């Protein structure tokens, strides 16, 4: 999960701001390609002990070729893949 610069989108007929980005692997052939599911979430903090969230958008991304090889070679592969996916979706991680 990563906090992102808020991005506006329509959800159920109203404008909302996604401020959280989640990403998880749904498949990896451990050779040269992988697929990830992502979600853009609106997280609303009501007070320090209470918060609510809703998924505004979701989708899939695939990585292969040179990008897969670079991800595979990274020391911090999780940070790298989050930055790669954020770049593909024009998101800014904060």
PDB file of N, CA and C in Angstrom:
ATOM      1  N   UNK A   1       0.847  -1.168   0.000  1.00  0.00           N
ATOM      2  CA  UNK A   1       0.000   0.000   0.000  1.00  0.00           C
ATOM      3  C   UNK A   1       0.895   1.235   0.000  1.00  0.00           C
ATOM      4  N   UNK A   2       0.503   2.242  -0.781  1.00  0.00           N
ATOM      5  CA  UNK A   2       1.269   3.481  -0.843  1.00  0.00           C
ATOM      6  C   UNK A   2       0.310   4.666  -0.863  1.00  0.00           C
ATOM      7  N   UNK A   3       0.690   5.717  -0.158  1.00  0.00           N
ATOM      8  CA  UNK A   3      -0.059   6.961  -0.241  1.00  0.00           C
ATOM      9  C   UNK A   3       0.315   7.646  -1.544  1.00  0.00           C
ATOM     10  N   UNK A   4      -0.676   8.220  -2.205  1.00  0.00           N
ATOM     11  CA  UNK A   4      -0.441   8.906  -3.467  1.00  0.00           C
ATOM     12  C   UNK A   4      -0.974  10.330  -3.403  1.00  0.00           C
ATOM     13  N   UNK A   5      -0.432  11.159  -4.297  1.00  0.00           N
ATOM     14  CA  UNK A   5      -0.992  12.486  -4.470  1.00  0.00           C
ATOM     15  C   UNK A   5      -2.437  12.268  -4.934  1.00  0.00           C
ATOM     16  N   UNK A   6      -3.409  12.909  -4.264  1.00  0.00           N
ATOM     17  CA  UNK A   6      -4.814  12.647  -4.614  1.00  0.00           C
ATOM     18  C   UNK A   6      -5.092  12.827  -6.105  1.00  0.00           C
ATOM     19  N   UNK A   7      -5.889  11.910  -6.624  1.00  0.00           N
ATOM     20  CA  UNK A   7      -6.303  11.945  -8.018  1.00  0.00           C
ATOM     21  C   UNK A   7      -7.826  11.838  -8.049  1.00  0.00           C
ATOM     22  N   UNK A   8      -8.456  12.761  -8.760  1.00  0.00           N
ATOM     23  CA  UNK A   8      -9.917  12.817  -8.818  1.00  0.00           C
ATOM     24  C   UNK A   8     -10.480  11.832  -9.827  1.00  0.00           C
ATOM     25  N   UNK A   9     -11.613  11.226  -9.461  1.00  0.00           N
ATOM     26  CA  UNK A   9     -12.323  10.324 -10.363  1.00  0.00           C
ATOM     27  C   UNK A   9     -13.801  10.331  -9.988  1.00  0.00           C
ATOM     28  N   UNK A  10     -14.626   9.910 -10.908  1.00  0.00           N
ATOM     29  CA  UNK A  10     -16.056   9.780 -10.635  1.00  0.00           C
ATOM     30  C   UNK A  10     -16.323   8.398 -10.079  1.00  0.00           C
ATOM     31  N   UNK A  11     -17.164   8.348  -9.052  1.00  0.00           N
ATOM     32  CA  UNK A  11     -17.549   7.084  -8.431  1.00  0.00           C
ATOM     33  C   UNK A  11     -18.995   7.225  -7.961  1.00  0.00           C
ATOM     34  N   UNK A  12     -19.856   6.384  -8.449  1.00  0.00           N
ATOM     35  CA  UNK A  12     -21.276   6.397  -8.114  1.00  0.00           C
ATOM     36  C   UNK A  12     -21.890   7.790  -8.266  1.00  0.00           C
ATOM     37  N   UNK A  13     -21.575   8.448  -9.375  1.00  0.00           N
ATOM     38  CA  UNK A  13     -22.186   9.725  -9.710  1.00  0.00           C
ATOM     39  C   UNK A  13     -21.640  10.943  -9.008  1.00  0.00           C
ATOM     40  N   UNK A  14     -20.545  10.802  -8.295  1.00  0.00           N
ATOM     41  CA  UNK A  14     -19.957  11.945  -7.579  1.00  0.00           C
ATOM     42  C   UNK A  14     -18.445  11.918  -7.744  1.00  0.00           C
ATOM     43  N   UNK A  15     -17.832  13.082  -7.619  1.00  0.00           N
ATOM     44  CA  UNK A  15     -16.378  13.174  -7.707  1.00  0.00           C
ATOM     45  C   UNK A  15     -15.755  12.796  -6.371  1.00  0.00           C
ATOM     46  N   UNK A  16     -14.749  11.937  -6.427  1.00  0.00           N
ATOM     47  CA  UNK A  16     -14.023  11.486  -5.242  1.00  0.00           C
ATOM     48  C   UNK A  16     -12.531  11.584  -5.517  1.00  0.00           C
ATOM     49  N   UNK A  17     -11.730  11.603  -4.452  1.00  0.00           N
ATOM     50  CA  UNK A  17     -10.279  11.655  -4.579  1.00  0.00           C
ATOM     51  C   UNK A  17      -9.658  10.384  -4.031  1.00  0.00           C
ATOM     52  N   UNK A  18      -8.997   9.637  -4.912  1.00  0.00           N
ATOM     53  CA  UNK A  18      -8.230   8.479  -4.467  1.00  0.00           C
ATOM     54  C   UNK A  18      -6.916   8.980  -3.878  1.00  0.00           C
ATOM     55  N   UNK A  19      -6.538   8.463  -2.720  1.00  0.00           N
ATOM     56  CA  UNK A  19      -5.301   8.890  -2.065  1.00  0.00           C
ATOM     57  C   UNK A  19      -4.432   7.715  -1.603  1.00  0.00           C
ATOM     58  N   UNK A  20      -4.861   6.499  -1.922  1.00  0.00           N
ATOM     59  CA  UNK A  20      -4.100   5.298  -1.565  1.00  0.00           C
ATOM     60  C   UNK A  20      -4.075   4.378  -2.786  1.00  0.00           C
ATOM     61  N   UNK A  21      -2.931   3.746  -3.001  1.00  0.00           N
ATOM     62  CA  UNK A  21      -2.689   2.856  -4.138  1.00  0.00           C
ATOM     63  C   UNK A  21      -2.256   1.507  -3.586  1.00  0.00           C
ATOM     64  N   UNK A  22      -2.966   0.443  -3.961  1.00  0.00           N
ATOM     65  CA  UNK A  22      -2.550  -0.905  -3.571  1.00  0.00           C
ATOM     66  C   UNK A  22      -2.197  -1.691  -4.828  1.00  0.00           C
ATOM     67  N   UNK A  23      -1.299  -2.619  -4.653  1.00  0.00           N
ATOM     68  CA  UNK A  23      -0.815  -3.425  -5.770  1.00  0.00           C
ATOM     69  C   UNK A  23      -0.463  -4.799  -5.237  1.00  0.00           C
ATOM     70  N   UNK A  24      -0.934  -5.847  -5.918  1.00  0.00           N
ATOM     71  CA  UNK A  24      -0.511  -7.183  -5.524  1.00  0.00           C
ATOM     72  C   UNK A  24      -0.456  -8.099  -6.740  1.00  0.00           C
ATOM     73  N   UNK A  25       0.430  -9.057  -6.648  1.00  0.00           N
ATOM     74  CA  UNK A  25       0.659  -9.985  -7.747  1.00  0.00           C
ATOM     75  C   UNK A  25      -0.493 -10.985  -7.842  1.00  0.00           C
ATOM     76  N   UNK A  26      -0.974 -11.182  -9.064  1.00  0.00           N
ATOM     77  CA  UNK A  26      -1.993 -12.200  -9.299  1.00  0.00           C
ATOM     78  C   UNK A  26      -1.436 -13.362 -10.113  1.00  0.00           C
ATOM     79  N   UNK A  27      -0.205 -13.187 -10.619  1.00  0.00           N
ATOM     80  CA  UNK A  27       0.433 -14.267 -11.365  1.00  0.00           C
ATOM     81  C   UNK A  27       1.851 -13.890 -11.748  1.00  0.00           C
ATOM     82  N   UNK A  28       2.740 -14.849 -11.681  1.00  0.00           N
ATOM     83  CA  UNK A  28       4.139 -14.631 -12.052  1.00  0.00           C
ATOM     84  C   UNK A  28       4.683 -15.974 -12.532  1.00  0.00           C
ATOM     85  N   UNK A  29       5.140 -16.029 -13.783  1.00  0.00           N
ATOM     86  CA  UNK A  29       5.667 -17.294 -14.291  1.00  0.00           C
ATOM     87  C   UNK A  29       7.105 -17.553 -13.825  1.00  0.00           C
ATOM     88  N   UNK A  30       7.664 -16.634 -13.019  1.00  0.00           N
ATOM     89  CA  UNK A  30       9.004 -16.739 -12.445  1.00  0.00           C
ATOM     90  C   UNK A  30      10.092 -16.838 -13.510  1.00  0.00           C
ATOM     91  N   UNK A  31       9.769 -16.372 -14.717  1.00  0.00           N
ATOM     92  CA  UNK A  31      10.731 -16.403 -15.809  1.00  0.00           C
ATOM     93  C   UNK A  31      10.826 -15.055 -16.517  1.00  0.00           C
ATOM     94  N   UNK A  32       9.667 -14.589 -17.043  1.00  0.00           N
ATOM     95  CA  UNK A  32       9.739 -13.358 -17.835  1.00  0.00           C
ATOM     96  C   UNK A  32       8.463 -12.517 -17.872  1.00  0.00           C
ATOM     97  N   UNK A  33       7.456 -12.859 -17.065  1.00  0.00           N
ATOM     98  CA  UNK A  33       6.242 -12.032 -17.053  1.00  0.00           C
ATOM     99  C   UNK A  33       5.473 -12.220 -15.743  1.00  0.00           C
ATOM    100  N   UNK A  34       4.750 -11.167 -15.372  1.00  0.00           N
ATOM    101  CA  UNK A  34       3.923 -11.189 -14.167  1.00  0.00           C
ATOM    102  C   UNK A  34       2.730 -10.264 -14.378  1.00  0.00           C
ATOM    103  N   UNK A  35       1.666 -10.522 -13.631  1.00  0.00           N
ATOM    104  CA  UNK A  35       0.455  -9.717 -13.685  1.00  0.00           C
ATOM    105  C   UNK A  35       0.133  -9.240 -12.270  1.00  0.00           C
ATOM    106  N   UNK A  36      -0.325  -8.000 -12.175  1.00  0.00           N
ATOM    107  CA  UNK A  36      -0.663  -7.386 -10.901  1.00  0.00           C
ATOM    108  C   UNK A  36      -2.057  -6.793 -10.953  1.00  0.00           C
ATOM    109  N   UNK A  37      -2.754  -6.841  -9.848  1.00  0.00           N
ATOM    110  CA  UNK A  37      -4.017  -6.129  -9.686  1.00  0.00           C
ATOM    111  C   UNK A  37      -3.712  -4.874  -8.883  1.00  0.00           C
ATOM    112  N   UNK A  38      -4.316  -3.755  -9.288  1.00  0.00           N
ATOM    113  CA  UNK A  38      -4.161  -2.518  -8.532  1.00  0.00           C
ATOM    114  C   UNK A  38      -5.524  -1.976  -8.132  1.00  0.00           C
ATOM    115  N   UNK A  39      -5.523  -1.168  -7.089  1.00  0.00           N
ATOM    116  CA  UNK A  39      -6.720  -0.469  -6.637  1.00  0.00           C
ATOM    117  C   UNK A  39      -6.348   0.958  -6.275  1.00  0.00           C
ATOM    118  N   UNK A  40      -7.220   1.876  -6.628  1.00  0.00           N
ATOM    119  CA  UNK A  40      -7.113   3.257  -6.171  1.00  0.00           C
ATOM    120  C   UNK A  40      -8.231   3.452  -5.155  1.00  0.00           C
ATOM    121  N   UNK A  41      -7.832   3.842  -3.961  1.00  0.00           N
ATOM    122  CA  UNK A  41      -8.737   3.855  -2.808  1.00  0.00           C
ATOM    123  C   UNK A  41      -8.843   5.255  -2.235  1.00  0.00           C
ATOM    124  N   UNK A  42     -10.048   5.595  -1.804  1.00  0.00           N
ATOM    125  CA  UNK A  42     -10.261   6.824  -1.058  1.00  0.00           C
ATOM    126  C   UNK A  42     -10.260   6.451   0.425  1.00  0.00           C
ATOM    127  N   UNK A  43      -9.266   6.925   1.146  1.00  0.00           N
ATOM    128  CA  UNK A  43      -9.163   6.685   2.581  1.00  0.00           C
ATOM    129  C   UNK A  43      -9.586   7.956   3.294  1.00  0.00           C
ATOM    130  N   UNK A  44     -10.571   7.846   4.159  1.00  0.00           N
ATOM    131  CA  UNK A  44     -11.075   8.990   4.919  1.00  0.00           C
ATOM    132  C   UNK A  44     -10.807   8.735   6.397  1.00  0.00           C
ATOM    133  N   UNK A  45     -10.000   9.607   6.993  1.00  0.00           N
ATOM    134  CA  UNK A  45      -9.693   9.498   8.417  1.00  0.00           C
ATOM    135  C   UNK A  45     -10.705  10.351   9.168  1.00  0.00           C
ATOM    136  N   UNK A  46     -11.508   9.697   9.992  1.00  0.00           N
ATOM    137  CA  UNK A  46     -12.533  10.396  10.764  1.00  0.00           C
ATOM    138  C   UNK A  46     -11.915  10.969  12.034  1.00  0.00           C
ATOM    139  N   UNK A  47     -11.113  10.183  12.703  1.00  0.00           N
ATOM    140  CA  UNK A  47     -10.314  10.602  13.854  1.00  0.00           C
ATOM    141  C   UNK A  47      -9.173   9.596  13.973  1.00  0.00           C
ATOM    142  N   UNK A  48      -8.221   9.807  14.889  1.00  0.00           N
ATOM    143  CA  UNK A  48      -7.058   8.896  14.936  1.00  0.00           C
ATOM    144  C   UNK A  48      -7.400   7.411  15.103  1.00  0.00           C
ATOM    145  N   UNK A  49      -8.550   7.099  15.676  1.00  0.00           N
ATOM    146  CA  UNK A  49      -8.923   5.705  15.897  1.00  0.00           C
ATOM    147  C   UNK A  49      -9.914   5.170  14.875  1.00  0.00           C
ATOM    148  N   UNK A  50     -10.420   6.028  14.005  1.00  0.00           N
ATOM    149  CA  UNK A  50     -11.472   5.597  13.096  1.00  0.00           C
ATOM    150  C   UNK A  50     -11.220   6.117  11.678  1.00  0.00           C
ATOM    151  N   UNK A  51     -11.334   5.208  10.724  1.00  0.00           N
ATOM    152  CA  UNK A  51     -11.201   5.587   9.327  1.00  0.00           C
ATOM    153  C   UNK A  51     -12.106   4.694   8.484  1.00  0.00           C
ATOM    154  N   UNK A  52     -12.390   5.147   7.298  1.00  0.00           N
ATOM    155  CA  UNK A  52     -13.198   4.375   6.365  1.00  0.00           C
ATOM    156  C   UNK A  52     -12.550   4.475   4.987  1.00  0.00           C
ATOM    157  N   UNK A  53     -12.834   3.517   4.136  1.00  0.00           N
ATOM    158  CA  UNK A  53     -12.250   3.554   2.796  1.00  0.00           C
ATOM    159  C   UNK A  53     -13.210   2.923   1.805  1.00  0.00           C
ATOM    160  N   UNK A  54     -13.004   3.295   0.540  1.00  0.00           N
ATOM    161  CA  UNK A  54     -13.747   2.662  -0.543  1.00  0.00           C
ATOM    162  C   UNK A  54     -12.858   2.599  -1.782  1.00  0.00           C
ATOM    163  N   UNK A  55     -12.952   1.488  -2.491  1.00  0.00           N
ATOM    164  CA  UNK A  55     -12.201   1.329  -3.730  1.00  0.00           C
ATOM    165  C   UNK A  55     -12.924   2.076  -4.832  1.00  0.00           C
ATOM    166  N   UNK A  56     -12.216   3.030  -5.457  1.00  0.00           N
ATOM    167  CA  UNK A  56     -12.807   3.836  -6.515  1.00  0.00           C
ATOM    168  C   UNK A  56     -12.543   3.250  -7.901  1.00  0.00           C
ATOM    169  N   UNK A  57     -11.341   2.707  -8.095  1.00  0.00           N
ATOM    170  CA  UNK A  57     -10.946   2.123  -9.381  1.00  0.00           C
ATOM    171  C   UNK A  57     -10.099   0.897  -9.132  1.00  0.00           C
ATOM    172  N   UNK A  58     -10.172  -0.068 -10.047  1.00  0.00           N
ATOM    173  CA  UNK A  58      -9.274  -1.219  -9.974  1.00  0.00           C
ATOM    174  C   UNK A  58      -8.986  -1.696 -11.389  1.00  0.00           C
ATOM    175  N   UNK A  59      -7.894  -2.405 -11.523  1.00  0.00           N
ATOM    176  CA  UNK A  59      -7.522  -2.917 -12.832  1.00  0.00           C
ATOM    177  C   UNK A  59      -6.315  -3.813 -12.738  1.00  0.00           C
ATOM    178  N   UNK A  60      -5.770  -4.179 -13.883  1.00  0.00           N
ATOM    179  CA  UNK A  60      -4.604  -5.062 -13.945  1.00  0.00           C
ATOM    180  C   UNK A  60      -3.500  -4.445 -14.781  1.00  0.00           C
ATOM    181  N   UNK A  61      -2.277  -4.754 -14.418  1.00  0.00           N
ATOM    182  CA  UNK A  61      -1.088  -4.373 -15.170  1.00  0.00           C
ATOM    183  C   UNK A  61      -0.247  -5.626 -15.377  1.00  0.00           C
ATOM    184  N   UNK A  62       0.416  -5.706 -16.523  1.00  0.00           N
ATOM    185  CA  UNK A  62       1.341  -6.807 -16.796  1.00  0.00           C
ATOM    186  C   UNK A  62       2.733  -6.241 -17.025  1.00  0.00           C
ATOM    187  N   UNK A  63       3.729  -6.989 -16.567  1.00  0.00           N
ATOM    188  CA  UNK A  63       5.126  -6.605 -16.768  1.00  0.00           C
ATOM    189  C   UNK A  63       5.830  -7.764 -17.466  1.00  0.00           C
ATOM    190  N   UNK A  64       6.715  -7.414 -18.410  1.00  0.00           N
ATOM    191  CA  UNK A  64       7.486  -8.444 -19.105  1.00  0.00           C
ATOM    192  C   UNK A  64       8.731  -7.820 -19.704  1.00  0.00           C
ATOM    193  N   UNK A  65       9.517  -8.637 -20.373  1.00  0.00           N
ATOM    194  CA  UNK A  65      10.709  -8.156 -21.067  1.00  0.00           C
ATOM    195  C   UNK A  65      11.739  -7.524 -20.145  1.00  0.00           C
ATOM    196  N   UNK A  66      12.325  -6.411 -20.605  1.00  0.00           N
ATOM    197  CA  UNK A  66      13.386  -5.732 -19.860  1.00  0.00           C
ATOM    198  C   UNK A  66      12.896  -5.225 -18.509  1.00  0.00           C
ATOM    199  N   UNK A  67      11.645  -4.778 -18.439  1.00  0.00           N
ATOM    200  CA  UNK A  67      11.108  -4.317 -17.150  1.00  0.00           C
ATOM    201  C   UNK A  67      11.060  -5.458 -16.141  1.00  0.00           C
ATOM    202  N   UNK A  68      10.635  -6.635 -16.590  1.00  0.00           N
ATOM    203  CA  UNK A  68      10.596  -7.794 -15.692  1.00  0.00           C
ATOM    204  C   UNK A  68      12.000  -8.135 -15.203  1.00  0.00           C
ATOM    205  N   UNK A  69      12.953  -8.143 -16.104  1.00  0.00           N
ATOM    206  CA  UNK A  69      14.333  -8.469 -15.738  1.00  0.00           C
ATOM    207  C   UNK A  69      14.887  -7.461 -14.730  1.00  0.00           C
ATOM    208  N   UNK A  70      14.580  -6.178 -14.928  1.00  0.00           N
ATOM    209  CA  UNK A  70      15.061  -5.166 -13.984  1.00  0.00           C
ATOM    210  C   UNK A  70      14.403  -5.345 -12.623  1.00  0.00           C
ATOM    211  N   UNK A  71      13.100  -5.585 -12.606  1.00  0.00           N
ATOM    212  CA  UNK A  71      12.385  -5.817 -11.346  1.00  0.00           C
ATOM    213  C   UNK A  71      12.977  -7.021 -10.621  1.00  0.00           C
ATOM    214  N   UNK A  72      13.254  -8.082 -11.362  1.00  0.00           N
ATOM    215  CA  UNK A  72      13.798  -9.309 -10.790  1.00  0.00           C
ATOM    216  C   UNK A  72      15.173  -9.087 -10.161  1.00  0.00           C
ATOM    217  N   UNK A  73      15.936  -8.135 -10.711  1.00  0.00           N
ATOM    218  CA  UNK A  73      17.294  -7.884 -10.227  1.00  0.00           C
ATOM    219  C   UNK A  73      17.353  -6.866  -9.085  1.00  0.00           C
ATOM    220  N   UNK A  74      16.261  -6.191  -8.791  1.00  0.00           N
ATOM    221  CA  UNK A  74      16.256  -5.133  -7.776  1.00  0.00           C
ATOM    222  C   UNK A  74      16.412  -5.682  -6.359  1.00  0.00           C
ATOM    223  N   UNK A  75      17.189  -4.975  -5.546  1.00  0.00           N
ATOM    224  CA  UNK A  75      17.340  -5.330  -4.132  1.00  0.00           C
ATOM    225  C   UNK A  75      16.014  -5.108  -3.407  1.00  0.00           C
ATOM    226  N   UNK A  76      15.366  -3.957  -3.652  1.00  0.00           N
ATOM    227  CA  UNK A  76      14.063  -3.662  -3.051  1.00  0.00           C
ATOM    228  C   UNK A  76      13.006  -3.770  -4.151  1.00  0.00           C
ATOM    229  N   UNK A  77      12.677  -5.005  -4.501  1.00  0.00           N
ATOM    230  CA  UNK A  77      11.756  -5.261  -5.607  1.00  0.00           C
ATOM    231  C   UNK A  77      10.370  -4.686  -5.359  1.00  0.00           C
ATOM    232  N   UNK A  78       9.913  -4.674  -4.103  1.00  0.00           N
ATOM    233  CA  UNK A  78       8.581  -4.135  -3.811  1.00  0.00           C
ATOM    234  C   UNK A  78       8.503  -2.643  -4.104  1.00  0.00           C
ATOM    235  N   UNK A  79       9.489  -1.882  -3.660  1.00  0.00           N
ATOM    236  CA  UNK A  79       9.503  -0.439  -3.942  1.00  0.00           C
ATOM    237  C   UNK A  79       9.603  -0.206  -5.442  1.00  0.00           C
ATOM    238  N   UNK A  80      10.434  -0.982  -6.117  1.00  0.00           N
ATOM    239  CA  UNK A  80      10.607  -0.802  -7.558  1.00  0.00           C
ATOM    240  C   UNK A  80       9.300  -1.040  -8.300  1.00  0.00           C
ATOM    241  N   UNK A  81       8.583  -2.132  -7.971  1.00  0.00           N
ATOM    242  CA  UNK A  81       7.356  -2.447  -8.706  1.00  0.00           C
ATOM    243  C   UNK A  81       6.270  -1.424  -8.421  1.00  0.00           C
ATOM    244  N   UNK A  82       6.207  -0.908  -7.191  1.00  0.00           N
ATOM    245  CA  UNK A  82       5.234   0.155  -6.895  1.00  0.00           C
ATOM    246  C   UNK A  82       5.535   1.392  -7.728  1.00  0.00           C
ATOM    247  N   UNK A  83       6.790   1.780  -7.830  1.00  0.00           N
ATOM    248  CA  UNK A  83       7.153   2.947  -8.634  1.00  0.00           C
ATOM    249  C   UNK A  83       6.904   2.705 -10.116  1.00  0.00           C
ATOM    250  N   UNK A  84       7.192   1.512 -10.601  1.00  0.00           N
ATOM    251  CA  UNK A  84       6.928   1.170 -11.994  1.00  0.00           C
ATOM    252  C   UNK A  84       5.435   1.276 -12.300  1.00  0.00           C
ATOM    253  N   UNK A  85       4.611   0.667 -11.438  1.00  0.00           N
ATOM    254  CA  UNK A  85       3.158   0.677 -11.657  1.00  0.00           C
ATOM    255  C   UNK A  85       2.604   2.100 -11.539  1.00  0.00           C
ATOM    256  N   UNK A  86       3.090   2.869 -10.568  1.00  0.00           N
ATOM    257  CA  UNK A  86       2.637   4.257 -10.416  1.00  0.00           C
ATOM    258  C   UNK A  86       2.954   5.051 -11.670  1.00  0.00           C
ATOM    259  N   UNK A  87       4.118   4.823 -12.257  1.00  0.00           N
ATOM    260  CA  UNK A  87       4.482   5.498 -13.493  1.00  0.00           C
ATOM    261  C   UNK A  87       3.548   5.132 -14.644  1.00  0.00           C
ATOM    262  N   UNK A  88       3.186   3.861 -14.742  1.00  0.00           N
ATOM    263  CA  UNK A  88       2.272   3.420 -15.795  1.00  0.00           C
ATOM    264  C   UNK A  88       0.889   4.055 -15.645  1.00  0.00           C
ATOM    265  N   UNK A  89       0.487   4.341 -14.407  1.00  0.00           N
ATOM    266  CA  UNK A  89      -0.843   4.892 -14.131  1.00  0.00           C
ATOM    267  C   UNK A  89      -0.834   6.413 -13.916  1.00  0.00           C
ATOM    268  N   UNK A  90       0.332   7.044 -14.111  1.00  0.00           N
ATOM    269  CA  UNK A  90       0.468   8.494 -13.884  1.00  0.00           C
ATOM    270  C   UNK A  90       0.113   8.907 -12.458  1.00  0.00           C
ATOM    271  N   UNK A  91       0.554   8.102 -11.491  1.00  0.00           N
ATOM    272  CA  UNK A  91       0.339   8.400 -10.081  1.00  0.00           C
ATOM    273  C   UNK A  91       1.642   8.893  -9.481  1.00  0.00           C
ATOM    274  N   UNK A  92       1.531   9.714  -8.438  1.00  0.00           N
ATOM    275  CA  UNK A  92       2.698  10.204  -7.712  1.00  0.00           C
ATOM    276  C   UNK A  92       2.642   9.649  -6.291  1.00  0.00           C
ATOM    277  N   UNK A  93       3.600   8.798  -5.960  1.00  0.00           N
ATOM    278  CA  UNK A  93       3.674   8.244  -4.600  1.00  0.00           C
ATOM    279  C   UNK A  93       4.290   9.301  -3.688  1.00  0.00           C
ATOM    280  N   UNK A  94       3.670   9.483  -2.518  1.00  0.00           N
ATOM    281  CA  UNK A  94       4.195  10.482  -1.555  1.00  0.00           C
ATOM    282  C   UNK A  94       4.612   9.801  -0.265  1.00  0.00           C
TER     283      UNK A  94
END
